[in-house]
Amino acid sequence: MDIKRRASAGTLESSDVLISVRPADKLILKIESPVFAQYGEQIEKVCREVLAAFNITSGEIHLQDQGALDCTIKARLETAVRRSLSQDD
Amino acid sequence: MIRSLLFIPGNSPVMLQNGAVLPADALILDLEDAVATDQKDAARTLVASALHTVDYPKEIIVRINSFDSDYWQQDLEEIIPLRPQAIMPTKCSDSSTIRSIAEKISELERQSNIGEGTVKLIPLIETARGVLNAYEIASASPRIVALLLGGEDLTADLQCERTKGGKEIFYSRSSIVIAARAAGVEPIDTPFTDVDDDEGLIEDAKLALSLGFSGKAVISPRHLAAINEIFSPQAEAVKYAREVISAIEGAKKAGKGVASLHGKMIDAPIVSRAKRVLEQARRLGLPLED
Amino acid sequence: MNQKVVSSITEALHRTEIKDGMTLSFHHHLRNGDYVLNLVMAAVRELGLKDMTINASAIFDCHLPLVDLIRDNTVTALECNYMGALVGRSISAGILEKPVIFRTHGGRPADLERGKAHIDIAFIAAPTTDTQGNISGKYGPSACGSLGYAFSDARYADKVVAVTDNLAPYPLTDFSIPETEVDYVVPVEQIGDPAGIVSGTTRITRDPIGLLMADMAAEAISASGLLQDGFSFQTGAGGASLAAAFALEKIMLREGIRGSFASGGITSQLVDMQKKGCFETLLDVQCFDLGAVESIRDNPQHREISASRYASPCTDDAVVDSLDVVILGATEVDTSFNVNVHTNSQGLIMGGSGGHSDTAAGAKLAIIIAPLMRARIPLIVDHMHTISTPGETVDMLVTQYGIAVNPNQVELADRLRQNRLKVISVEELQEIAENICGKPKALKNEGRIVAEVHYRDGSIIDTIRQACS
């Protein structure tokens, strides 16, 4: 499935993450995080799992992380993807 | 026993995380008033994700959107599979909405292989009709374990000013206590909303305790310590309860039908109150000896 | 007479016969509002001097112009007890060839006393001085209260220059540093920005986790057995530390406990506690806010102390050695209770010991208070970037998930448990944090050494490496 419309979820408050999705030719994951050195791989893994669960194969996923935990990243990405997909109908 | 119930805004990752360690007996994870209309989906997903991941060593209550909104069913669909201890329906004015919500919960419990009746209900009474129908509401489902009074919405409905002294909700408070106790559930008081008035908080909580409430909702973590303290059995009450029980046991041993303490006869209500106080103290881990 | 007053900083530099390679010292009582270090160093650069060493009791963000002075070799060595994050970032990036020497607030005067450090010229920001160099911090438009950190500089430097924006007629009676130690007096327009010198009022944190930990710390102090008449106490100015003092005040007033003294950096909150009878005396090495400045001026029970008397390991009777309890912060802690306050989770310099390791060593009960994680980064790590304070001087760690007690304090742990406080091992705390945050990938800076951390006894307790990125 492709990301066909722009959508976002989350905030830039501490311990949250603002995730924006938009159409792209392939699947692109852009992660900005103050804890990238320690948790970059883990953040990417969580995102890939959520995207796989929605069968997303293309789209640009942009995370502006403020030190969010995995459960927050997962929830925000799910919300962003659902918001994007719900406009397709 | 639940003395303090802390509201946690459902769309705040940091508060959902902090809630786990704050000294509240219960958390009310709020999907309703604390969440803007365009963030209902985000909050619902965030709360579900938190319930799935965070280890909350306390009771979890999820406040869902009102029965006349477009969200309450979706709220339940995402939250019930995660087995919160209770759901808090809002603006409950009669028993029929409670029954509809309870039915929906039953359906979801079956789908998720959760024993039917696992998830409890704590209706929020915050309308004039709700106060009048409080007993009917409290008796509407075996899931109901408590009633919470919501003073802010109620005074709006009553078209009166909400004051710190709370005269305007005195009747409603007493009504809720009577209805809840009659139905065998716990009455829980409305929160005190001025976060900077510590004395006012204590006065308000003591008033609620004196009317028969067993706990109080809280909107600021700073209020938790005082609320827990006020709704815990006090050292003197525990001491008196111990004396009552030992007097009763002494009388039994002596073969007397009637026991007395400090020259007063101990009747059945005194004994049951003493037992309740000791049970509360035991559960809270309060010292039972001198 | 009046030969001491000179017309400009440049003239003072000439009079002191400043040369390449000298060590110049500064105190940090004007904190982030200090103009003096930048003013003096601009004049030093103007004269084309090179290879200078700066020995400042602390470097703040306002001293960012230092970075340019380092780039053009005006300054080639730095010594301080604390360094703010802005200058710290450049040092961590490796702009200075020689390692920075970090001392403690007690170690700095001790090193001057025992000849391990030497100052050629001390520049003393003077909120008020008379024409002969009797200096006070209590008066003037840039009043900062105590001048505790400047005493050793005045005494041990070869030459001493007072820089002031409030020149008073001779003699100033209520002085802290006497004219006998001062060589020159330079009037300038302004020595600092009052808004940066002292904050108006220090507010108690509203962060629920900070308040929770503060209550836990106060209850732990109460349970420790140390909270009785004659109690002595020090706390930092961080949110949770201040809140802990507030929680302690409630307990002291409720139980009618009359303490002996509070020491270190003084806030208006401690001033209030002294007024209410919680403490007989305030021993003040540094004023943090206006309330403290007013109090040290007007209240005879609020005394100024020198850094040496406050914390020097050379004296037999430093104030820290009489402390019952100190509450301190941390950026990282390891499972041996070692504490880092020099570098952040990326290993970048953003602080320093200050009085951290001095008070931890001196106090009967040294409490670290810190949230178990900050923006996902766990507090407790396997390998810290920097050891600032050795674990054997730290007695307990208060986090929102429970209190870890140093295993060498068995009785203390029992007392806390008896008072129904949640005692938990530091390893368990680490596990809780890693369950919540995930195990962080260990970062190790392996560049060259950019700073040495000198413990209060003069030994090098750790080194700080150049940051990777």
PDB file of C-alpha atoms in Angstrom, chain C residues 106-116 156 308 311-318 321 358 456-458:
ATOM      1  CA  GLY C 106      37.264  23.182  47.654  1.00  0.00           C
ATOM      2  CA  GLY C 107      40.113  21.893  45.514  1.00  0.00           C
ATOM      3  CA  ARG C 108      40.675  25.238  43.780  1.00  0.00           C
ATOM      4  CA  PRO C 109      41.560  27.251  46.894  1.00  0.00           C
ATOM      5  CA  ALA C 110      43.424  24.231  48.245  1.00  0.00           C
ATOM      6  CA  ASP C 111      45.580  24.084  45.109  1.00  0.00           C
ATOM      7  CA  LEU C 112      46.335  27.797  45.499  1.00  0.00           C
ATOM      8  CA  GLU C 113      47.186  27.282  49.175  1.00  0.00           C
ATOM      9  CA  ARG C 114      49.428  24.291  48.574  1.00  0.00           C
ATOM     10  CA  GLY C 115      51.098  25.852  45.542  1.00  0.00           C
ATOM     11  CA  LYS C 116      49.706  23.427  42.997  1.00  0.00           C
ATOM     12  CA  TYR C 156      47.288  34.229  46.513  1.00  0.00           C
ATOM     13  CA  SER C 308      38.393  27.641  51.355  1.00  0.00           C
ATOM     14  CA  ALA C 311      35.121  23.164  51.215  1.00  0.00           C
ATOM     15  CA  SER C 312      38.918  23.069  51.212  1.00  0.00           C
ATOM     16  CA  PRO C 313      40.340  19.617  51.912  1.00  0.00           C
ATOM     17  CA  CYS C 314      43.450  21.320  53.360  1.00  0.00           C
ATOM     18  CA  THR C 315      41.744  22.806  56.381  1.00  0.00           C
ATOM     19  CA  ASP C 316      40.713  20.650  59.307  1.00  0.00           C
ATOM     20  CA  ASP C 317      37.428  22.412  59.752  1.00  0.00           C
ATOM     21  CA  ALA C 318      35.828  23.134  56.398  1.00  0.00           C
ATOM     22  CA  ASP C 321      32.934  18.436  57.123  1.00  0.00           C
ATOM     23  CA  ASP C 358      33.414  18.304  48.375  1.00  0.00           C
ATOM     24  CA  ARG C 456      39.498  17.631  45.787  1.00  0.00           C
ATOM     25  CA  ASP C 457      42.706  15.992  47.048  1.00  0.00           C
ATOM     26  CA  GLY C 458      44.465  16.959  43.805  1.00  0.00           C
TER      27      GLY C 458
END
